[in-house]
PDB file of C-alpha atoms in Angstrom:
ATOM      1  CA  MET A   1     138.979  66.256  56.854  1.00 54.00           C
ATOM      2  CA  PRO A   2     139.356  69.118  54.278  1.00 53.00           C
ATOM      3  CA  TRP A   3     138.529  66.971  51.266  1.00 46.00           C
ATOM      4  CA  ALA A   4     135.222  65.993  52.817  1.00 51.00           C
ATOM      5  CA  GLY A   5     134.251  69.644  53.253  1.00 54.00           C
ATOM      6  CA  ASN A   6     135.104  70.511  49.647  1.00 58.00           C
ATOM      7  CA  ARG A   7     133.173  67.500  48.446  1.00 55.00           C
ATOM      8  CA  GLY A   8     130.136  68.587  50.464  1.00 56.00           C
ATOM      9  CA  LYS A   9     130.264  72.114  49.039  1.00 57.00           C
ATOM     10  CA  ALA A  10     130.527  70.787  45.495  1.00 55.00           C
ATOM     11  CA  LEU A  11     127.544  68.527  46.080  1.00 50.00           C
ATOM     12  CA  ALA A  12     125.533  71.422  47.502  1.00 52.00           C
ATOM     13  CA  ARG A  13     126.324  73.599  44.466  1.00 60.00           C
ATOM     14  CA  TRP A  14     125.356  70.746  42.118  1.00 51.00           C
ATOM     15  CA  LEU A  15     122.037  70.236  43.911  1.00 46.00           C
ATOM     16  CA  GLY A  16     121.344  73.966  43.912  1.00 49.00           C
ATOM     17  CA  THR A  17     122.007  74.247  40.191  1.00 47.00           C
ATOM     18  CA  GLY A  18     119.826  71.221  39.482  1.00 47.00           C
ATOM     19  CA  LEU A  19     116.902  72.552  41.514  1.00 42.00           C
ATOM     20  CA  LEU A  20     117.170  75.955  39.835  1.00 40.00           C
ATOM     21  CA  GLY A  21     117.130  74.267  36.440  1.00 41.00           C
ATOM     22  CA  LEU A  22     114.021  72.305  37.369  1.00 39.00           C
ATOM     23  CA  LEU A  23     112.295  75.493  38.491  1.00 44.00           C
ATOM     24  CA  LEU A  24     113.180  77.382  35.314  1.00 42.00           C
ATOM     25  CA  LEU A  25     112.470  74.504  32.901  1.00 41.00           C
ATOM     26  CA  PRO A  26     108.646  74.775  32.951  1.00 44.00           C
ATOM     27  CA  VAL A  27     108.894  78.535  32.391  1.00 44.00           C
ATOM     28  CA  SER A  28     111.334  78.196  29.522  1.00 48.00           C
ATOM     29  CA  LEU A  29     109.158  75.594  27.821  1.00 52.00           C
ATOM     30  CA  SER A  30     105.742  77.130  28.537  1.00 81.00           C
ATOM     31  CA  LEU A  31     105.222  79.906  25.963  1.00 87.00           C
ATOM     32  CA  GLU A  32     105.986  78.927  22.385  1.00 91.00           C
ATOM     33  CA  VAL A  33     105.342  80.748  19.100  1.00 93.00           C
ATOM     34  CA  SER A  34     105.474  79.138  15.661  1.00 93.00           C
ATOM     35  CA  VAL A  35     105.193  80.402  12.081  1.00 93.00           C
ATOM     36  CA  GLY A  36     105.353  76.945  10.523  1.00 90.00           C
ATOM     37  CA  LYS A  37     108.184  74.800   9.243  1.00 90.00           C
ATOM     38  CA  ALA A  38     109.075  76.949   6.215  1.00 89.00           C
ATOM     39  CA  THR A  39     111.591  79.694   6.975  1.00 91.00           C
ATOM     40  CA  THR A  40     111.060  81.376   3.587  1.00 95.00           C
ATOM     41  CA  ILE A  41     107.873  81.707   1.532  1.00 95.00           C
ATOM     42  CA  TYR A  42     107.353  83.117  -1.973  1.00 95.00           C
ATOM     43  CA  ALA A  43     104.385  85.079  -3.292  1.00 95.00           C
ATOM     44  CA  LEU A  44     103.530  86.768  -6.584  1.00 96.00           C
ATOM     45  CA  ASN A  45     103.502  90.526  -6.922  1.00 96.00           C
ATOM     46  CA  GLY A  46      99.903  91.755  -6.689  1.00 94.00           C
ATOM     47  CA  SER A  47      98.626  88.601  -4.961  1.00 96.00           C
ATOM     48  CA  GLU A  48      97.905  87.929  -1.302  1.00 96.00           C
ATOM     49  CA  ILE A  49      99.618  85.745   1.264  1.00 96.00           C
ATOM     50  CA  LEU A  50      98.669  84.309   4.650  1.00 96.00           C
ATOM     51  CA  LEU A  51     101.436  84.692   7.218  1.00 96.00           C
ATOM     52  CA  PRO A  52     100.871  81.939   9.823  1.00 95.00           C
ATOM     53  CA  CYS A  53     101.390  82.342  13.557  1.00 95.00           C
ATOM     54  CA  THR A  54     100.245  80.118  16.418  1.00 94.00           C
ATOM     55  CA  PHE A  55     101.207  80.060  20.077  1.00 92.00           C
ATOM     56  CA  SER A  56     100.885  77.691  23.006  1.00 89.00           C
ATOM     57  CA  SER A  57     101.126  78.087  26.769  1.00 86.00           C
ATOM     58  CA  CYS A  58     101.097  75.378  29.429  1.00 84.00           C
ATOM     59  CA  PHE A  59      99.845  77.844  32.062  1.00 83.00           C
ATOM     60  CA  GLY A  60      97.126  79.558  30.021  1.00 86.00           C
ATOM     61  CA  PHE A  61      97.071  83.306  29.407  1.00 88.00           C
ATOM     62  CA  GLU A  62      95.434  86.565  30.502  1.00 89.00           C
ATOM     63  CA  ASP A  63      95.702  89.968  28.816  1.00 91.00           C
ATOM     64  CA  LEU A  64      98.107  88.457  26.354  1.00 93.00           C
ATOM     65  CA  SER A  65      99.758  90.970  24.019  1.00 94.00           C
ATOM     66  CA  PHE A  66     100.797  90.169  20.465  1.00 96.00           C
ATOM     67  CA  TRP A  67     102.177  92.059  17.498  1.00 95.00           C
ATOM     68  CA  TRP A  68     103.508  91.538  14.024  1.00 97.00           C
ATOM     69  CA  SER A  69     106.557  93.511  12.930  1.00 96.00           C
ATOM     70  CA  TYR A  70     108.245  93.958   9.572  1.00 96.00           C
ATOM     71  CA  ASN A  71     111.883  94.713   8.896  1.00 94.00           C
ATOM     72  CA  ASN A  72     114.408  94.697   6.094  1.00 91.00           C
ATOM     73  CA  SER A  73     117.818  96.263   5.748  1.00 85.00           C
ATOM     74  CA  GLU A  74     116.339  99.790   5.850  1.00 87.00           C
ATOM     75  CA  THR A  75     112.950  99.709   7.582  1.00 89.00           C
ATOM     76  CA  PHE A  76     111.398  98.445  10.815  1.00 94.00           C
ATOM     77  CA  LYS A  77     107.723  98.925  11.671  1.00 94.00           C
ATOM     78  CA  ILE A  78     104.902  97.435  13.709  1.00 95.00           C
ATOM     79  CA  LEU A  79     102.208  96.147  11.384  1.00 95.00           C
ATOM     80  CA  ILE A  80      99.557  95.009  13.838  1.00 95.00           C
ATOM     81  CA  HIS A  81      99.134  95.004  17.618  1.00 96.00           C
ATOM     82  CA  GLY A  82      96.427  93.494  19.794  1.00 94.00           C
ATOM     83  CA  VAL A  83      95.442  92.004  23.137  1.00 94.00           C
ATOM     84  CA  VAL A  84      93.637  88.798  24.079  1.00 92.00           C
ATOM     85  CA  LYS A  85      91.837  89.019  27.421  1.00 91.00           C
ATOM     86  CA  ASN A  86      91.615  85.288  28.106  1.00 87.00           C
ATOM     87  CA  GLU A  87      91.167  81.895  26.466  1.00 86.00           C
ATOM     88  CA  LYS A  88      87.438  82.477  25.890  1.00 86.00           C
ATOM     89  CA  SER A  89      87.774  85.724  23.933  1.00 86.00           C
ATOM     90  CA  ASN A  90      89.025  86.750  20.523  1.00 89.00           C
ATOM     91  CA  PRO A  91      91.831  89.254  19.953  1.00 91.00           C
ATOM     92  CA  LYS A  92      91.069  92.942  20.319  1.00 91.00           C
ATOM     93  CA  LEU A  93      93.095  95.004  17.874  1.00 92.00           C
ATOM     94  CA  LYS A  94      94.794  98.207  19.009  1.00 92.00           C
ATOM     95  CA  LEU A  95      96.832  99.022  15.921  1.00 91.00           C
ATOM     96  CA  ILE A  96      96.774  98.188  12.208  1.00 92.00           C
ATOM     97  CA  ALA A  97      99.416 100.112  10.302  1.00 90.00           C
ATOM     98  CA  ASP A  98      98.274  99.068   6.827  1.00 91.00           C
ATOM     99  CA  ASP A  99      94.722  98.641   5.519  1.00 93.00           C
ATOM    100  CA  ARG A 100      95.969  95.752   3.370  1.00 95.00           C
ATOM    101  CA  ILE A 101      96.394  93.663   6.539  1.00 95.00           C
ATOM    102  CA  THR A 102      93.657  91.716   8.332  1.00 94.00           C
ATOM    103  CA  LEU A 103      93.857  89.374  11.293  1.00 94.00           C
ATOM    104  CA  GLU A 104      92.627  85.953  10.180  1.00 92.00           C
ATOM    105  CA  GLY A 105      93.276  83.932  13.343  1.00 85.00           C
ATOM    106  CA  THR A 106      91.157  83.230  16.394  1.00 87.00           C
ATOM    107  CA  THR A 107      92.062  82.395  19.989  1.00 85.00           C
ATOM    108  CA  LYS A 108      88.784  80.710  20.916  1.00 82.00           C
ATOM    109  CA  GLU A 109      88.491  76.947  21.411  1.00 76.00           C
ATOM    110  CA  LYS A 110      92.248  76.683  22.004  1.00 81.00           C
ATOM    111  CA  MET A 111      93.037  77.634  18.404  1.00 86.00           C
ATOM    112  CA  ASN A 112      95.603  80.244  19.538  1.00 91.00           C
ATOM    113  CA  ASN A 113      95.917  81.461  15.955  1.00 93.00           C
ATOM    114  CA  LEU A 114      97.282  84.950  15.245  1.00 94.00           C
ATOM    115  CA  SER A 115      97.817  84.613  11.489  1.00 96.00           C
ATOM    116  CA  ILE A 116      97.483  87.682   9.269  1.00 96.00           C
ATOM    117  CA  LEU A 117      96.521  88.114   5.633  1.00 96.00           C
ATOM    118  CA  LEU A 118      98.580  90.541   3.543  1.00 96.00           C
ATOM    119  CA  ARG A 119      96.880  91.639   0.287  1.00 96.00           C
ATOM    120  CA  ASP A 120      98.027  93.455  -2.867  1.00 96.00           C
ATOM    121  CA  LEU A 121     101.642  92.459  -2.401  1.00 96.00           C
ATOM    122  CA  ASP A 122     104.391  94.690  -3.707  1.00 95.00           C
ATOM    123  CA  PHE A 123     108.102  94.036  -4.165  1.00 95.00           C
ATOM    124  CA  SER A 124     108.736  96.387  -1.241  1.00 94.00           C
ATOM    125  CA  ASP A 125     106.918  93.907   1.016  1.00 95.00           C
ATOM    126  CA  THR A 126     109.888  91.565   0.786  1.00 96.00           C
ATOM    127  CA  GLY A 127     111.462  91.161   4.208  1.00 96.00           C
ATOM    128  CA  ARG A 128     111.267  89.505   7.618  1.00 97.00           C
ATOM    129  CA  TYR A 129     107.929  89.245   9.418  1.00 97.00           C
ATOM    130  CA  THR A 130     108.032  88.487  13.138  1.00 97.00           C
ATOM    131  CA  CYS A 131     105.128  87.346  15.287  1.00 96.00           C
ATOM    132  CA  GLN A 132     105.726  88.113  18.972  1.00 96.00           C
ATOM    133  CA  VAL A 133     103.651  87.215  22.024  1.00 95.00           C
ATOM    134  CA  LYS A 134     103.888  88.365  25.670  1.00 93.00           C
ATOM    135  CA  ASN A 135     101.970  86.649  28.458  1.00 92.00           C
ATOM    136  CA  PRO A 136     101.569  88.562  31.776  1.00 91.00           C
ATOM    137  CA  LYS A 137     100.378  85.358  33.446  1.00 88.00           C
ATOM    138  CA  GLU A 138     103.903  84.014  32.991  1.00 87.00           C
ATOM    139  CA  LYS A 139     105.661  87.081  34.402  1.00 86.00           C
ATOM    140  CA  ASP A 140     105.554  88.827  31.013  1.00 85.00           C
ATOM    141  CA  LEU A 141     107.410  85.988  29.343  1.00 87.00           C
ATOM    142  CA  GLN A 142     107.894  86.739  25.640  1.00 89.00           C
ATOM    143  CA  HIS A 143     108.510  84.541  22.639  1.00 94.00           C
ATOM    144  CA  ASN A 144     108.643  85.173  18.884  1.00 95.00           C
ATOM    145  CA  ALA A 145     109.148  83.507  15.526  1.00 96.00           C
ATOM    146  CA  THR A 146     110.209  84.974  12.183  1.00 96.00           C
ATOM    147  CA  ILE A 147     109.426  84.108   8.583  1.00 96.00           C
ATOM    148  CA  PHE A 148     110.981  85.635   5.458  1.00 97.00           C
ATOM    149  CA  LEU A 149     108.680  86.708   2.612  1.00 97.00           C
ATOM    150  CA  GLN A 150     110.054  87.043  -0.907  1.00 96.00           C
ATOM    151  CA  VAL A 151     107.792  88.816  -3.408  1.00 96.00           C
ATOM    152  CA  VAL A 152     108.541  87.774  -6.997  1.00 95.00           C
ATOM    153  CA  ASP A 153     107.176  88.505 -10.465  1.00 90.00           C
ATOM    154  CA  LYS A 154     106.736  84.812 -11.214  1.00 80.00           C
ATOM    155  CA  VAL A 155     106.980  81.575  -9.330  1.00 67.00           C
ATOM    156  CA  GLU A 156     109.720  79.332 -10.629  1.00 64.00           C
ATOM    157  CA  GLU A 157     108.488  75.945 -11.744  1.00 61.00           C
ATOM    158  CA  VAL A 158     110.353  73.040 -10.250  1.00 55.00           C
ATOM    159  CA  ASP A 159     111.960  70.758 -12.840  1.00 58.00           C
ATOM    160  CA  ASN A 160     110.981  67.231 -11.906  1.00 64.00           C
ATOM    161  CA  THR A 161     112.683  65.563 -14.883  1.00 69.00           C
ATOM    162  CA  VAL A 162     115.448  63.984 -12.825  1.00 69.00           C
ATOM    163  CA  THR A 163     112.962  62.804 -10.228  1.00 68.00           C
ATOM    164  CA  LEU A 164     110.739  61.253 -12.892  1.00 74.00           C
ATOM    165  CA  ILE A 165     113.728  59.493 -14.476  1.00 79.00           C
ATOM    166  CA  ILE A 166     114.776  58.071 -11.122  1.00 82.00           C
ATOM    167  CA  LEU A 167     111.217  56.896 -10.413  1.00 80.00           C
ATOM    168  CA  ALA A 168     111.000  55.309 -13.870  1.00 81.00           C
ATOM    169  CA  VAL A 169     114.309  53.465 -13.393  1.00 82.00           C
ATOM    170  CA  VAL A 170     113.347  52.249  -9.933  1.00 82.00           C
ATOM    171  CA  GLY A 171     109.935  51.174 -11.193  1.00 83.00           C
ATOM    172  CA  GLY A 172     111.525  49.333 -14.119  1.00 83.00           C
ATOM    173  CA  VAL A 173     113.938  47.487 -11.843  1.00 83.00           C
ATOM    174  CA  ILE A 174     111.134  46.489  -9.488  1.00 89.00           C
ATOM    175  CA  GLY A 175     109.021  45.325 -12.438  1.00 85.00           C
ATOM    176  CA  LEU A 176     111.938  43.276 -13.810  1.00 84.00           C
ATOM    177  CA  LEU A 177     112.477  41.609 -10.444  1.00 83.00           C
ATOM    178  CA  ILE A 178     108.797  40.732 -10.202  1.00 89.00           C
ATOM    179  CA  PHE A 179     108.870  39.297 -13.749  1.00 85.00           C
ATOM    180  CA  ILE A 180     111.946  37.171 -12.926  1.00 88.00           C
ATOM    181  CA  LEU A 181     110.280  35.816  -9.776  1.00 84.00           C
ATOM    182  CA  LEU A 182     107.091  34.958 -11.681  1.00 86.00           C
ATOM    183  CA  LEU A 183     109.107  33.304 -14.479  1.00 85.00           C
ATOM    184  CA  LYS A 184     111.053  31.292 -11.927  1.00 85.00           C
ATOM    185  CA  LYS A 185     107.859  30.064 -10.309  1.00 84.00           C
ATOM    186  CA  PHE A 186     106.377  29.179 -13.721  1.00 84.00           C
ATOM    187  CA  ILE A 187     109.456  27.167 -14.735  1.00 89.00           C
ATOM    188  CA  ALA A 188     109.448  25.354 -11.378  1.00 86.00           C
ATOM    189  CA  PHE A 189     105.752  24.543 -11.876  1.00 83.00           C
ATOM    190  CA  VAL A 190     106.353  23.164 -15.408  1.00 82.00           C
ATOM    191  CA  LEU A 191     109.299  21.045 -14.257  1.00 84.00           C
ATOM    192  CA  LYS A 192     107.261  19.670 -11.372  1.00 82.00           C
ATOM    193  CA  LYS A 193     104.382  18.714 -13.653  1.00 79.00           C
ATOM    194  CA  THR A 194     106.813  17.099 -16.129  1.00 80.00           C
ATOM    195  CA  ARG A 195     108.428  14.979 -13.400  1.00 79.00           C
ATOM    196  CA  GLU A 196     105.016  13.911 -12.120  1.00 76.00           C
ATOM    197  CA  LYS A 197     103.927  12.870 -15.633  1.00 72.00           C
ATOM    198  CA  LYS A 198     107.097  10.814 -16.193  1.00 69.00           C
ATOM    199  CA  LYS A 199     106.615   9.119 -12.828  1.00 71.00           C
ATOM    200  CA  GLU A 200     103.033   8.192 -13.742  1.00 68.00           C
ATOM    201  CA  CYS A 201     104.200   6.738 -17.064  1.00 64.00           C
ATOM    202  CA  LEU A 202     106.858   4.592 -15.362  1.00 64.00           C
ATOM    203  CA  VAL A 203     104.395   3.285 -12.809  1.00 63.00           C
ATOM    204  CA  SER A 204     101.856   2.480 -15.527  1.00 61.00           C
ATOM    205  CA  SER A 205     104.436   0.653 -17.669  1.00 59.00           C
ATOM    206  CA  SER A 206     105.727  -1.511 -14.822  1.00 58.00           C
ATOM    207  CA  GLY A 207     102.183  -2.465 -13.766  1.00 55.00           C
ATOM    208  CA  ASN A 208     101.094  -3.880 -17.172  1.00 52.00           C
ATOM    209  CA  ASP A 209     101.342  -7.776 -17.305  1.00 49.00           C
ATOM    210  CA  ASN A 210     101.225  -8.923 -20.965  1.00 47.00           C
ATOM    211  CA  THR A 211     101.984 -12.635 -20.401  1.00 46.00           C
ATOM    212  CA  GLU A 212      98.379 -13.713 -20.863  1.00 47.00           C
ATOM    213  CA  ASN A 213      97.090 -11.061 -23.176  1.00 47.00           C
ATOM    214  CA  GLY A 214      98.415 -12.577 -26.393  1.00 45.00           C
ATOM    215  CA  LEU A 215     100.146  -9.297 -27.168  1.00 45.00           C
ATOM    216  CA  PRO A 216     103.328  -9.176 -29.183  1.00 48.00           C
ATOM    217  CA  GLY A 217     106.296 -10.050 -26.999  1.00 46.00           C
ATOM    218  CA  SER A 218     104.213 -12.067 -24.556  1.00 43.00           C
ATOM    219  CA  LYS A 219     105.026 -15.663 -23.772  1.00 47.00           C
ATOM    220  CA  ALA A 220     102.729 -18.133 -25.584  1.00 47.00           C
ATOM    221  CA  GLU A 221     101.161 -20.859 -23.555  1.00 49.00           C
ATOM    222  CA  GLU A 222     103.145 -24.045 -24.062  1.00 51.00           C
ATOM    223  CA  LYS A 223     101.050 -27.063 -25.164  1.00 54.00           C
ATOM    224  CA  PRO A 224     102.102 -30.694 -24.825  1.00 58.00           C
ATOM    225  CA  PRO A 225     103.110 -32.438 -28.090  1.00 58.00           C
ATOM    226  CA  THR A 226     100.336 -34.280 -29.915  1.00 58.00           C
ATOM    227  CA  LYS A 227     100.570 -38.023 -29.715  1.00 57.00           C
ATOM    228  CA  VAL A 228     100.357 -39.872 -33.013  1.00 50.00           C
TER     229      VAL A 228
END
């Protein structure tokens, strides 16, 4: 039956694709490089800035190569290049293009930190900084991450006026609701006490028997008429 043969071929292709995906998935997810959550950072002219870079590998690493590169619309250059022998050793630097740059990270104790410190910033340092890692243990698999540095003459202060107004309004509303709830409970308490007091008065009034007390409104004891 022709349709059965076509169906079998389609199933074989599907299984082959699935198995290939399973084989490639660990490799694709093994080596990762990160420069943090911020894609853009700002720094003052003349100050210093730490450019973060960390990496992770599920399979470990040997003779791992790493480098930082800088580029803008006109220039591309390698800033720093080094090698890490294994997980028990620190990076060994092979190239530092600028004496303002120092490697601040360590790869011992599973830190896997390749961050660099850039000092005496200038406006010309504005641009993209890429941290790239290559691991021979994973068939020279490479991965990189990029962060954009903007050098400015002053850091803009964030105006939090609107935020403070919103917080004040929300706080006022919450405080008003709490006050209303407390007032409601107080009124309920007063009403309850008032009802209890009235009930006690009614019970006390109905329990008093003044017929023999000689009090006003009581019935006087009737005496038989005196015989003459």
